[in-house]
Every structure is written in structure tokens, then in C-alpha cells.
């Protein structure tokens, strides 16, 4: 215990390493499974190749972006002062940024590889039993989950040690608060790198998956009249690749970003807390890393419970058991960790709280995440009132179906927002801003488990596709359909969790931003701040519109390519010639990367422009606006899309409208297909993109916060607050008082307008 | 000049009176016009009776509401202290509230009466010439415009004098600042009364008009296959009534509310400015009333320009000329008024500005209003890129039409929000918070003209309907169609103006709220305030959903009634029996009032609950959230709806898609009909309702501000700002210092927790 206490900081990356080792073992196990016959392997090969083709194309653009942005960061010339010595820290931020990007991309690569191996092996396993099919597909998902969490904890924990040592050597005089905070601040680069990858994976991936899906359906199902997942459709491989690109790599990168950002934001705030503890005053900083690191172990324990007895067992229950196990173990363990690590009372920016309240804040995070998932499921699940209302209104046509879906989506914002607001208030009540951040970290602790469940869905979906394309016996498809149906539910709850995590992450980052930017308030009663709030609120609308349009344009490209192949390659329809799958994959890939440029640029550039022209307080208003409408538009679009999807799916089994049964091909069913098509970009592109938008803008703001805290030139209007802040900082510094009340004391080595 | 200077306050209601007199003259002129043959008069009679039936039903509910809310206000026991004497002012607020409600309802009544007289007379005039038809319809609209502006200025100006005198007598010691501010504060009741009527007229009216429209179309056009405005359709009268209810009474009450609220908010802020001038220090208070009062005269001048030469003249140009004339005259006159009335420099809450800057702020308001109208027109006009994009995407089906419309609506938020943000910042830059408020007042100065143009649209629409139902010769319908087409454009620009006015009004009210609530900042960095922002942001989503659903439910009631009549009354189809029009009117009326209860209650009760439980700063956060997403959702929904509507209308003349012409009844046209049906509740119910929502919540907050400034019990979290404010106020008071730096000094006669 003594040893652990003294060396806790070194145990953190070790926890990440354990996650990676278990991942490797599980990955090897999946690879060892039977991949089925020649035909199945060939089809799976197409999907795997397509997925890798997307990743490669994405990486080509990404590497240019990362190098460019990294160079910009390195060139920016940030100077941190440690014990009187100015240190050029900008190149360290740049390195931190590149490492974050590489690790996030690696996690995505591992997940995609694992998923594209597990899919066909799940199909093969489904030939023998449901139990085995679940085992293969869930293990495939677990690889993704552990890869994300393991690499994140290893990277963050490892870099923190390295930076701490580096600044220690440079600055001398032992571990002190100044170089600790410098070490944490350069870590923001890591978070920015991770979230940049998420932009490409989630937004680009979202465009990819829906362009392929819509393109495949429009020509294949509607024009050529062949079923979904038919091997004759040139876009069918792209469609299956899309499931991996969007739902595996996109979701993985999204949660990787949230995971890293919440831990980091908590560290930034924790560093402001001055305590005397057994960890050299570092307990509030180490706590989020310890909880999330241990969360990896608890997630591994949770996976043991995900198993079923026989063909008639309930797969959903097995997943729920695993999920709940890891959440409950995390909750219980958090109590002991908090009691062990933290001193009796802590204080942040004048707000005092006891350690037990930090534990309560963690509980708040776990509860918020859980409720958000449950609510999302309610609004999108078959058989529940919201989806039924859409079904009923499909009977009077396309328009009423759309109206019903839109109003379900809008109404579905109520409970999540109230829960979120309650979560903010209660976690703040318990432990101030540190409470808000640690609540987010608590919620993210079981990320490995959440992601395992999330990634299981597209694997099962793909397995079904392969079964269909290889024309395997019906009982195989039945088993994969069983898994797929559960996967649809987990996809909905996963989206709820992802939005909740993005929201809490943004709030934690927002709290950290204010500290680093050196402002004490974001007063929307000041006209420029209010204007920032309005402009920020507008961005999610234009971002959504651009994403939706992008899907439309990319789908049109796909439609033309599929038509061309049907026209120019004779014998496709008679199974005599093979379609050129890779051409469709290339089109989707190219279009997705082209179309994500503008929205991506908006997310990255707006905070920089606003921050440098109008100063940190206006930027704070902008961030608040983005976060509020971003969360609302995210919930609205995702849930409307999910509800439309399941309303359409309900017709497969038949639905009763005004005492009459309706099935597929009926008029109400056609109306429901319209809703589903509208919902596709909503739920898989623009909706989830909101997560990235709000987090990315917050992280960019956090990274530029030290610059604008100084350079922030406020125009002539009397936003005196900003100027005053800077003055206060200088005063503090001229007294030689290096207390952590303010973070700006290093800035006076730069040119400040006197 | 000397006399005018000393008695300016008495000239203000006089300006309102002039407006009312001119209105009476114009109304008499309309009544004198030929109302056509027996058949036309009968049909017009049905519409007029239907409109009055709606008003009566609305008033029945309204009077209960007004009495109840008035009693609540009277009972609330506010005490204002004037020169040491405590005065029970709550019953004065209640009277003020009732008068506001009655005047708004009266303006609506006058407008509806005038519109339902002008419609058939326009049809008759269209038998002779376009020139005459325009004259009748526009004069009908002018009656509404002058009625609204005249009654508002007369009511506000008159009550201000009365209250000033009353408090003067009670308080003695001549006109001093304390009783002046008391007089202004009790006027908030007037504004609340006006906006409450707007809730019924705009939200209830919006539900009415779309329920009738959708119901009439679904059974008439789709099931029975008879054309629009066919006399055999039992719901056709309700449909025509709806145009009056929604577009005349609804729009009128909406702008009446904005008009009153902006003037009042500017007065509240003006009252905080201490100046030495020729008007006993009252110039900043009187300025908004003077500008808006004179704006009535300038609007009357503008109407002189609205005339055309012959059949080939451009009606739109005539309206534009009239509109621009009044705006330019107002702008020029404002310069002289400001230079005459205001002293060289003024100061509000520490912000100093010169009088010329007040003039610039007024210009900002005029520019913002104009740009918002132009942008709205661009996004919804036929032949422009946004509507064309929807037409193009109608070729691939219902879903792509919907997707295109949604993304047009979302993108259409960008420019208006940037303009609004620029308007906030620049008007604040020029003249602080007073600048923001006076900008809004400047924009609203030409309300009489705006409303005349707005109300002209539905009159022309109705005239066309009557021509169709009376089977008049085609050249009549051609002339009314010409007017109707212009009316569609003015409806779009009018909506842009209404949203802009609601947004600026809410901002002005927001600024006034902070002053009265006695807080100095709304810091969204405090967790509870941020939570308020989130909850506020969510309300427009749920409000929209409820409005959309309400239309669906009410339309279903209508569908069943129309089906019943077709079934139970033999001979309708053969013109042998008359449908029971009044039953359909009654159904729409009942349903609209029933369905507006829940959203109305949310708007009225939320601020009260939040304000009393969490205090004024959290309520400020809530208001900011409501305003930001309310404006966004308003623009998004109104413009998407308008664009869908005109995309559909474009098919009537034929549109080219990929080199092929498409007309009515083509597949793309059917897709465009779906979009139009989705857009109907968007553009006429939920979209415009946002105006009411944001204003009403702001006014309710303003009314309760004095109560919560004292009673505001902040929970245990350290929102110390609130408590501190109250302490500061007491200190100020205990020094006997009755400066206007703070508004709370009267509150200490109540029980304050020590």
C-alpha cells in the first residue's frame, strides 16, 4: 500500500497496458475462430479491404491535416514560465497533439480490423449456435472497447509522467505546482489530436455510411428490385463497410475523444485545488485517471457476464447484466478510491466540499449516463408510445409520418435536458466545478464496456449481411437477426450515452476553459457575450444542414456509379459477372472526405476567430450557445431518426392501425420508408456529428485559451471584465505570489499592452 | 415649440388618437365600397360570421383567463414605496394588465372586421380594375395597422400620464424619479396583458388556421376530389376564416405585443438614465414613445405611395415604395427628434454615450429589420436557389424533398443570426443597453405600415377564395391571384420582420429584467445558471412539438366532421344542399383553444416556477436559452415551411428538373405536396409561435422581477452574486440614498430574510 501510494502515478499507464494486453488476447482468440467457407471469406475480404481503403484514404488527408495543425501549434510560440525560466512549450503541445491523433487513429484501426474479422466469424459461429455467435461478436466488440480505453489511459498517463519529468528537469526545484500545471496544459494538445480524428471518423464516417446506404437502396432496392445485402448490388460492400466506418470507427473515435477530454478537464480543475494528501498534493489530479484506469478492469470483469445458455436465452439481458455489473463495481470502487485518495475537505475557487461529496458527484455522472441511455431507448424502441405514434400517423400519408417523427424527436429532448440540468446542478452542488468534471469522468469510466456493447451491433449487422450474401440456411440468418435486433437497441442506447458523454465532456472543458483563459465569469448580460451565445447557437443548425446535404450529394455520386455498372457490365444481374465493389467504396470514401471539409473547418476555425477578435468571454458565450443547441439538435435528430427507423421496421411483422393490419408494401409502410430515409442522415450523420462539434469547439478553445487570455483585445465596448482580469493577473505576479488562484501568471513574460 | 416642449407627454397619446381617427376614416371608406352580388355577400357573410365566432369563443376563454390572472396580480400585494409612503400598487398593475388585454383584443377585433369587410369588396373591385382591387385590399390592411399602432400608443401614453399623476398625488413632492419608475413598472402589466392576447391569437389562431386548412384539403381535395375553395366543402369557410384568424388577428396581436414591449423596455432602461434636459429629465423615457408615435404619422404618409397606374403595374413595387418611404422618413425624423430631445451625453450603468449614438442605434434597428425581411424572402421566394434546390430534390421522392427543405430551413438561420448578433453588438456599442432597446423601438416605429402590408395578403387571399366560390369570370380571379402572389411574398417578409421584432423585443425585455431584478450579471459559468440555459433552450423544442401535434389532432377532428357531413347530408356534391359551415368553424375553434392550453401554460408558468425557486439569475439563464433557441427554431421552421410552400407552387407553372419539365400531378409534384403539408404547421403554427413564446416568457419574468429580487432564495450552492446584490441594495437604502443606480430600494419595505 505504501509503495502503491508513493508510485500511484506509475500504476496508471499500467492499467491502460493491462487493457491492451487483454485486448490482444481477445483479438487473437477472434482471429483463431473459423472464418467459414471460401465464398464467405471472399465477401468478408471485400468488406475488410473496403474498410481499410477508407481508413487509408482518411489517413492520407489526416496526416496532412495533423502535420499542418501540429506545425501551427509548434510555431505558435507559447511560452510557459517555470521558476523564472521561460520554456518554449509549443513544440511539446504539438508532439502531444500528434500522439493523441496517432493513438486515436490506432484505436480506430484496431477496432475496424477486429470488427471486420469478427463479422464473418460470427456468421460461421451462427451455423452452430446463438451462444457461440454472441461470444464471437461480443468479443470482437470488446477488442474495440479495450483498445480505446487502454490506449487512452496509457497515452494520457504516460505522457503526463514524461511531461512532468521534462518540466521538472528544466525547471528544477522538485515537483511544484507550476510545472505540474504546465504538464497538464500541454496535454490539451493530446485531447485536440484525439478529437480531430473523431471529426474525420464520425463526420466523415457518418457521411460515408449513409451515402453508401442510401445509394445502395435507391438503385438496388427501388430501381433494380433486388433485396438488401444482395451480392449483385455494386454498392452492397460499401454499405457493409459503412456500418463499420460509421458505427465502429466513428463511435470509437467519438468516445475516445470524450474519454480523454473528461479526464483532462478534471485534471485541469483538480490542479487548481491545493491539498495536503498522501500523493504530494496531486490526488485531485490523479483521481480521474485512477477511476478511469480501474474502470478498464471493471469493464473486463463485466464482459464475463455477457454469456447465454442456449438458443432461447435473452441476449439483451446478457448484455445488460454485463453493463450493470461494470457500472455497479465502478460505483462501489469509486467510494473506496475517493476515501483513500482525497483529504477530508477540498476547496476550488472558494467552494469548499468534502471528499464524500466527490463520490456523490461520480454517482451523479453514472446516473445521468444511465438515464440518458434509457430515455433514448424509450423514444426509439419498437412497441413504445413514440414509435407507435409514428406508425399510426403513417396511415394518412408521407407528410403525417414526417410530422409525427419530427415531433417525437423534439419532445424527446425534454427528459434528457432536465436530467442533464439536474446533473449539472447536483454535481456542482456536491463538489463545485470539480464535481461537474468528475461526474463526467465517472460516467466515462466504463467506456470500454459501453463501446464493446456498441461495436457488437455493427458486427452482428455485418454477420447477417454476409449470411444473406452467401445464401446460408435460414436458421443462420435467424440467429444473426436475433443479435442484430439487440444491436439496434444497443445502437440507440449507445447514442444516448455518446450524447450524454459529449455534453458532460463539453461542460467539463468549458469549466477548464474559464480557468485557463483567466476570466472569472461569462456574463451573457454583456451584449457581445450575448451575441456570441446567439452565433454559437446557430452553428449546430448550419453544421447539421451541411452534414445532411453532404449525404445527399455523396449518395447521388453513388447512385450514378451503380447505374453505370448495371449498364456497362453485362451479366451482373444473372450472377455471371462480378460488380466492381471497390469503385463504389472509392466513391463513398472520396465523397465523405470532400464533404466533411467545410463543416470541419467551421468547427475548428470559429473558436479561433472569435477568441482572438473578441476575447475569451465572448468565446465562452459562443461555446455555451454551441453546447446548448448542439445537445438539443443531437438528441432531436438522433431520436427522430431512430424512431422513424423502428416505425418502418415494425411493418415487417405487421402493425395494427385503426383495427386493420398493415404489412410491408402497404401504403402506410411506404410512408414509413419515407420517414426512415429522412431519418437516416439524422441519426447516423448530423445527429452524432453534434457530439464532435461541441467537443471539438471546446477543446480548440481550451488550447487557445492561454493565448487569448493575453492577446484578448476587447473592442471599445465596456467588457471591462476581460481587461480587469488581465490586470489582476499582473498584480498577482508582480507581488511574486505564485499561488494557484489564477493561472495567468506565466503570461506576463509575453508582450502585454500596457 | 416652447409649449410642445413643456407638454410633450400629452402629445404622445394624441399621436395614437390621430392614428385611430385616420383608421376610422379608412374603415368607413372600405365599408362604403360595393360588396358585390347577393351570392358573394352571403359567402363573405359566412367568413365574417366564422371569424367573429372564433373571436367570441376566444374571448370567452380569454376573459376567464384575464380575470383570473388579473386577480392574481391584484392579490400579489406588491408594495411600492414613494417618498416614504408605502403604496399598494398591485391592483394598479392588474388594471394595467386588463387594459392591455382589452386594447390588444380590440385591435384584433377591428382588424378582423376590416379584413372580412375588405375581402369581398376587393373581389368586387377586381371586377373593374387591379388598381381598385389593390386600393381596397391595402386600405383594409391599413385599418389593422393603424388600429394596432394607434391603440398601443394611446394606451401606453395615456396610462403613463394617469399613473404618473396618481403616484404624484399619493406621493406628493412633484414629479420625481421614484414615482416615475413606479409608473413605468406598473405598465409592465399592460405589456403582459397585450402579450397574453397574442398567445391566444397567434398560437390558438395558428392551430385554427392549419387545422382548417389541412382538414379541408385532406377530405376535400384528396378524398372527394373537389378543388380548393370549393363551396361544397364544409370546411372551406373555416379555411378562409383561418386566413383571417391566423394571418390578420394573430400577426396583429403578435406585433401589438412587440410594439408595446419594446417601447416599455426602452422606458424602463431610459428611466435609469439621469439627465438634465428640457423635459424634466424624462427625455430618455419619452423618446421611444415619441418616435413610435410619429412613426404612425410616417406610416400614414407611406400609405399614400401604395398605388398603381394600370393593369400592368407592379404591385410589389408599389408596396415596397410605401414601405421604404415610411422607413426613410422615420430614419431622417429620428435624427432631428434625438437631437432636439436628448442632452449631449448620457450615461447608463456606467456606460457613457452621446446623443448622436442613440440615433445610430435607431438606424441599426431599422437596418436589422430590413435585412431580416430580405433574407426571409430570399430563402422562401420562387426562382431563388433555396426553393430551386427543394424542387430539384423532389425528383427523387418524398424523402429527399423533406431533407432538402429541412436543410434549407437550418441554413437560413445563418445570416439572420449574424445580423442579429451584429445588431446587438453595434447598438450596444453605440448606446449601451439603452441602444439595444431603442434599436428595437426604432425597428418597430413603422409597425403600422408593416402590418398594413401584412394584412393586405390574407385579404387578397380571401378575395380570391370568394371569386372562386362565386364562380366569377376568370379575369377577376387573375387580378386577385396577382394580389395573392404578392401577398405570399409579403407574408414571408412579414414573418421575418415579426421574428426580428420578437428577438429584439426579448433582448430589450431581458435588459430591463436584469435592472428590475436587481442583479448585475447573468453568469453562465455558475452551474445553476448554465442549467437554466439548457432548460430554457429545450422549451422551444417541446413548445414546437406541442404546436405541431395540436394541428394534427385538430385536423383529425375536422376530417371526421367533413366526412360526416358528406355522409349524412345528401345532395352536397350536387350543389343541392348547403354544408353546415358553422359546425366546421366551431370544431376548429374548439380544438384550437383546447390545444393551446398546455403550451400556453408552459410559457406562462415556467418563468414563475424557476424565478421563485432558483432566483433571478437562473431565470436570466433560462430566458437567454429560450430566446436563442426560440429565435433559431422560429427562423428554421418558418423558412423551411415557406420554402416548401413555394417549391410546391412552382409546379403550377411547371419546373425543369434535369432538362425535363414537370407539372402538377407529376411524381415530383406529389413529393412537393408532402413537403408543403409538413411545412404548413411549421410556417403558420409552430414557427410564428416562437415569437410569442420568447416574448411572453420575458414579460412574465419582468413582471415577477420585483418579487423575486427580494424573495429570490438561492439554494446552498454559492450563487453568492444574487445574495450580494440584495445586500448592496439595502446598504444603498440605509444611507437614504435614493439614486437610480439600483432599482431595488423600494423592496426593503417587504420582509427580507436578514
PDB file of C-alpha atoms in Angstrom, chain A residues 218 269 349 351 396 398-399 402-403 406-407 410-411 413-414 417-418 420-421 424-425 428-429 433 436 507 510-512 514-515 520-528 530-531 533-535 537-538 541-542 544-546 548-549 556 614 620-621 624 627-629 631-633 636-637 674 677-678 681-682 716-718, chain B residues 218 269 349 351 396 398-399 402-403 406-407 410-411 413-414 417-418 420-421 424-425 428-429 433 436 507 510-512 514-515 520-528 530-531 533-535 537-538 541-542 544-546 548-549 556 614 620-621 624 627-629 631-633 636-637 674 677-678 681-682 716-718:
ATOM      1  CA  UNK A 218     -32.102   3.821 -54.239  1.00  0.00           C
ATOM      2  CA  UNK A 269      -9.602  21.700 -12.469  1.00  0.00           C
ATOM      3  CA  UNK A 349     -12.250  28.694  -6.375  1.00  0.00           C
ATOM      4  CA  UNK A 351     -16.078  26.499  -2.982  1.00  0.00           C
ATOM      5  CA  UNK A 396     -52.570   9.293 -43.510  1.00  0.00           C
ATOM      6  CA  UNK A 398     -45.895  10.591 -46.018  1.00  0.00           C
ATOM      7  CA  UNK A 399     -46.399  14.081 -44.590  1.00  0.00           C
ATOM      8  CA  UNK A 402     -42.737  13.074 -41.125  1.00  0.00           C
ATOM      9  CA  UNK A 403     -44.624  15.423 -38.819  1.00  0.00           C
ATOM     10  CA  UNK A 406     -40.231  15.435 -36.048  1.00  0.00           C
ATOM     11  CA  UNK A 407     -42.441  15.987 -33.043  1.00  0.00           C
ATOM     12  CA  UNK A 410     -38.430  17.398 -30.435  1.00  0.00           C
ATOM     13  CA  UNK A 411     -40.310  16.026 -27.445  1.00  0.00           C
ATOM     14  CA  UNK A 413     -35.298  16.435 -25.670  1.00  0.00           C
ATOM     15  CA  UNK A 414     -37.302  17.161 -22.522  1.00  0.00           C
ATOM     16  CA  UNK A 417     -32.212  18.041 -20.801  1.00  0.00           C
ATOM     17  CA  UNK A 418     -33.877  18.013 -17.404  1.00  0.00           C
ATOM     18  CA  UNK A 420     -28.582  16.956 -17.680  1.00  0.00           C
ATOM     19  CA  UNK A 421     -29.587  20.187 -15.944  1.00  0.00           C
ATOM     20  CA  UNK A 424     -25.045  19.867 -13.624  1.00  0.00           C
ATOM     21  CA  UNK A 425     -26.716  21.401 -10.598  1.00  0.00           C
ATOM     22  CA  UNK A 428     -21.884  21.283  -8.809  1.00  0.00           C
ATOM     23  CA  UNK A 429     -23.721  21.335  -5.519  1.00  0.00           C
ATOM     24  CA  UNK A 433     -16.795  22.669 -10.884  1.00  0.00           C
ATOM     25  CA  UNK A 436     -19.134  18.560 -12.758  1.00  0.00           C
ATOM     26  CA  UNK A 507     -19.226  21.196 -19.758  1.00  0.00           C
ATOM     27  CA  UNK A 510     -15.994  24.699 -20.505  1.00  0.00           C
ATOM     28  CA  UNK A 511     -15.175  24.820 -16.800  1.00  0.00           C
ATOM     29  CA  UNK A 512     -11.500  24.198 -17.522  1.00  0.00           C
ATOM     30  CA  UNK A 514     -12.629  29.601 -17.950  1.00  0.00           C
ATOM     31  CA  UNK A 515      -9.788  28.808 -15.575  1.00  0.00           C
ATOM     32  CA  UNK A 520     -13.935  34.837 -13.669  1.00  0.00           C
ATOM     33  CA  UNK A 521     -17.358  34.937 -15.297  1.00  0.00           C
ATOM     34  CA  UNK A 522     -19.165  34.608 -18.608  1.00  0.00           C
ATOM     35  CA  UNK A 523     -21.784  37.278 -18.300  1.00  0.00           C
ATOM     36  CA  UNK A 524     -24.430  36.976 -21.003  1.00  0.00           C
ATOM     37  CA  UNK A 525     -25.808  40.279 -19.867  1.00  0.00           C
ATOM     38  CA  UNK A 526     -22.939  41.889 -21.743  1.00  0.00           C
ATOM     39  CA  UNK A 527     -24.057  42.490 -25.285  1.00  0.00           C
ATOM     40  CA  UNK A 528     -21.020  40.962 -27.045  1.00  0.00           C
ATOM     41  CA  UNK A 530     -24.947  37.532 -25.705  1.00  0.00           C
ATOM     42  CA  UNK A 531     -24.156  37.985 -29.401  1.00  0.00           C
ATOM     43  CA  UNK A 533     -24.321  32.993 -27.479  1.00  0.00           C
ATOM     44  CA  UNK A 534     -26.597  33.606 -30.471  1.00  0.00           C
ATOM     45  CA  UNK A 535     -23.898  32.877 -33.037  1.00  0.00           C
ATOM     46  CA  UNK A 537     -26.442  28.587 -31.007  1.00  0.00           C
ATOM     47  CA  UNK A 538     -26.696  28.921 -34.766  1.00  0.00           C
ATOM     48  CA  UNK A 541     -28.054  24.310 -37.270  1.00  0.00           C
ATOM     49  CA  UNK A 542     -25.710  25.115 -40.142  1.00  0.00           C
ATOM     50  CA  UNK A 544     -26.438  19.815 -39.369  1.00  0.00           C
ATOM     51  CA  UNK A 545     -27.602  21.263 -42.666  1.00  0.00           C
ATOM     52  CA  UNK A 546     -24.159  20.781 -44.197  1.00  0.00           C
ATOM     53  CA  UNK A 548     -27.423  16.370 -44.340  1.00  0.00           C
ATOM     54  CA  UNK A 549     -26.627  17.950 -47.680  1.00  0.00           C
ATOM     55  CA  UNK A 556     -26.092  10.933 -55.781  1.00  0.00           C
ATOM     56  CA  UNK A 614     -13.485  39.278 -29.279  1.00  0.00           C
ATOM     57  CA  UNK A 620     -17.274  31.479 -23.642  1.00  0.00           C
ATOM     58  CA  UNK A 621     -20.697  32.709 -24.743  1.00  0.00           C
ATOM     59  CA  UNK A 624     -22.321  27.856 -24.289  1.00  0.00           C
ATOM     60  CA  UNK A 627     -23.236  23.280 -26.429  1.00  0.00           C
ATOM     61  CA  UNK A 628     -26.888  24.020 -25.665  1.00  0.00           C
ATOM     62  CA  UNK A 629     -28.248  23.839 -29.202  1.00  0.00           C
ATOM     63  CA  UNK A 631     -27.001  18.836 -27.442  1.00  0.00           C
ATOM     64  CA  UNK A 632     -30.615  19.661 -28.349  1.00  0.00           C
ATOM     65  CA  UNK A 633     -30.113  19.146 -32.077  1.00  0.00           C
ATOM     66  CA  UNK A 636     -33.648  15.710 -31.609  1.00  0.00           C
ATOM     67  CA  UNK A 637     -32.090  14.350 -34.771  1.00  0.00           C
ATOM     68  CA  UNK A 674     -40.007   7.985 -46.401  1.00  0.00           C
ATOM     69  CA  UNK A 677     -34.937   7.764 -45.385  1.00  0.00           C
ATOM     70  CA  UNK A 678     -35.226  11.239 -43.869  1.00  0.00           C
ATOM     71  CA  UNK A 681     -28.785  11.146 -42.181  1.00  0.00           C
ATOM     72  CA  UNK A 682     -30.430  12.468 -38.998  1.00  0.00           C
ATOM     73  CA  UNK A 716     -14.298  49.656 -27.337  1.00  0.00           C
ATOM     74  CA  UNK A 717     -17.458  48.455 -25.671  1.00  0.00           C
ATOM     75  CA  UNK A 718     -17.054  48.141 -21.945  1.00  0.00           C
TER      76      UNK A 718
ATOM     77  CA  UNK B 218     -57.435  16.018 -46.797  1.00  0.00           C
ATOM     78  CA  UNK B 269     -33.928  51.474 -19.209  1.00  0.00           C
ATOM     79  CA  UNK B 349     -24.933  51.824 -15.736  1.00  0.00           C
ATOM     80  CA  UNK B 351     -21.637  53.411 -19.931  1.00  0.00           C
ATOM     81  CA  UNK B 396     -36.024  11.576 -56.194  1.00  0.00           C
ATOM     82  CA  UNK B 398     -40.816  12.460 -50.826  1.00  0.00           C
ATOM     83  CA  UNK B 399     -37.859  11.849 -48.536  1.00  0.00           C
ATOM     84  CA  UNK B 402     -38.168  16.723 -46.950  1.00  0.00           C
ATOM     85  CA  UNK B 403     -34.416  16.536 -46.432  1.00  0.00           C
ATOM     86  CA  UNK B 406     -35.097  20.834 -43.592  1.00  0.00           C
ATOM     87  CA  UNK B 407     -31.597  21.766 -44.652  1.00  0.00           C
ATOM     88  CA  UNK B 410     -31.465  25.166 -40.998  1.00  0.00           C
ATOM     89  CA  UNK B 411     -29.126  27.069 -43.298  1.00  0.00           C
ATOM     90  CA  UNK B 413     -30.625  30.747 -39.747  1.00  0.00           C
ATOM     91  CA  UNK B 414     -27.059  31.826 -40.534  1.00  0.00           C
ATOM     92  CA  UNK B 417     -28.387  35.318 -36.579  1.00  0.00           C
ATOM     93  CA  UNK B 418     -25.225  37.066 -37.728  1.00  0.00           C
ATOM     94  CA  UNK B 420     -28.942  39.953 -35.086  1.00  0.00           C
ATOM     95  CA  UNK B 421     -25.627  39.402 -33.316  1.00  0.00           C
ATOM     96  CA  UNK B 424     -26.838  43.571 -30.641  1.00  0.00           C
ATOM     97  CA  UNK B 425     -23.151  44.396 -30.604  1.00  0.00           C
ATOM     98  CA  UNK B 428     -24.767  48.241 -27.577  1.00  0.00           C
ATOM     99  CA  UNK B 429     -21.537  49.783 -28.772  1.00  0.00           C
ATOM    100  CA  UNK B 433     -28.305  48.662 -23.178  1.00  0.00           C
ATOM    101  CA  UNK B 436     -30.267  47.756 -27.784  1.00  0.00           C
ATOM    102  CA  UNK B 507     -33.481  41.325 -25.746  1.00  0.00           C
ATOM    103  CA  UNK B 510     -34.064  40.907 -20.977  1.00  0.00           C
ATOM    104  CA  UNK B 511     -32.043  44.074 -20.425  1.00  0.00           C
ATOM    105  CA  UNK B 512     -34.912  45.637 -18.482  1.00  0.00           C
ATOM    106  CA  UNK B 514     -31.842  42.493 -15.111  1.00  0.00           C
ATOM    107  CA  UNK B 515     -32.302  46.039 -13.909  1.00  0.00           C
ATOM    108  CA  UNK B 520     -25.675  42.896 -12.105  1.00  0.00           C
ATOM    109  CA  UNK B 521     -24.728  39.883 -14.197  1.00  0.00           C
ATOM    110  CA  UNK B 522     -26.044  36.599 -15.567  1.00  0.00           C
ATOM    111  CA  UNK B 523     -23.033  34.408 -15.272  1.00  0.00           C
ATOM    112  CA  UNK B 524     -23.458  31.161 -17.206  1.00  0.00           C
ATOM    113  CA  UNK B 525     -20.271  29.940 -15.616  1.00  0.00           C
ATOM    114  CA  UNK B 526     -22.316  29.304 -12.495  1.00  0.00           C
ATOM    115  CA  UNK B 527     -23.687  25.787 -12.722  1.00  0.00           C
ATOM    116  CA  UNK B 528     -27.329  26.605 -11.862  1.00  0.00           C
ATOM    117  CA  UNK B 530     -25.958  27.090 -17.042  1.00  0.00           C
ATOM    118  CA  UNK B 531     -28.588  24.514 -16.114  1.00  0.00           C
ATOM    119  CA  UNK B 533     -29.741  27.956 -20.034  1.00  0.00           C
ATOM    120  CA  UNK B 534     -30.108  24.288 -21.001  1.00  0.00           C
ATOM    121  CA  UNK B 535     -33.671  24.011 -19.760  1.00  0.00           C
ATOM    122  CA  UNK B 537     -33.056  26.079 -24.697  1.00  0.00           C
ATOM    123  CA  UNK B 538     -35.188  22.960 -24.570  1.00  0.00           C
ATOM    124  CA  UNK B 541     -38.376  22.312 -28.896  1.00  0.00           C
ATOM    125  CA  UNK B 542     -41.173  20.986 -26.723  1.00  0.00           C
ATOM    126  CA  UNK B 544     -42.911  23.417 -31.219  1.00  0.00           C
ATOM    127  CA  UNK B 545     -43.684  19.739 -30.836  1.00  0.00           C
ATOM    128  CA  UNK B 546     -46.880  20.515 -28.930  1.00  0.00           C
ATOM    129  CA  UNK B 548     -47.326  20.615 -34.412  1.00  0.00           C
ATOM    130  CA  UNK B 549     -49.164  17.829 -32.631  1.00  0.00           C
ATOM    131  CA  UNK B 556     -58.290  14.924 -37.458  1.00  0.00           C
ATOM    132  CA  UNK B 614     -33.928  29.433  -8.189  1.00  0.00           C
ATOM    133  CA  UNK B 620     -31.988  35.054 -16.657  1.00  0.00           C
ATOM    134  CA  UNK B 621     -30.151  31.982 -17.916  1.00  0.00           C
ATOM    135  CA  UNK B 624     -31.370  33.539 -22.661  1.00  0.00           C
ATOM    136  CA  UNK B 627     -34.536  33.363 -26.696  1.00  0.00           C
ATOM    137  CA  UNK B 628     -31.590  31.801 -28.520  1.00  0.00           C
ATOM    138  CA  UNK B 629     -33.221  28.521 -29.491  1.00  0.00           C
ATOM    139  CA  UNK B 631     -35.281  32.571 -32.498  1.00  0.00           C
ATOM    140  CA  UNK B 632     -33.414  29.729 -34.219  1.00  0.00           C
ATOM    141  CA  UNK B 633     -36.388  27.377 -34.224  1.00  0.00           C
ATOM    142  CA  UNK B 636     -35.788  27.394 -39.154  1.00  0.00           C
ATOM    143  CA  UNK B 637     -39.416  26.355 -39.109  1.00  0.00           C
ATOM    144  CA  UNK B 674     -45.711  16.233 -48.945  1.00  0.00           C
ATOM    145  CA  UNK B 677     -48.032  19.634 -45.817  1.00  0.00           C
ATOM    146  CA  UNK B 678     -45.144  19.192 -43.391  1.00  0.00           C
ATOM    147  CA  UNK B 681     -47.742  23.747 -39.284  1.00  0.00           C
ATOM    148  CA  UNK B 682     -44.070  24.773 -39.384  1.00  0.00           C
ATOM    149  CA  UNK B 716     -26.957  26.174  -0.900  1.00  0.00           C
ATOM    150  CA  UNK B 717     -24.658  26.334  -3.883  1.00  0.00           C
ATOM    151  CA  UNK B 718     -22.630  29.527  -3.889  1.00  0.00           C
TER     152      UNK B 718
END
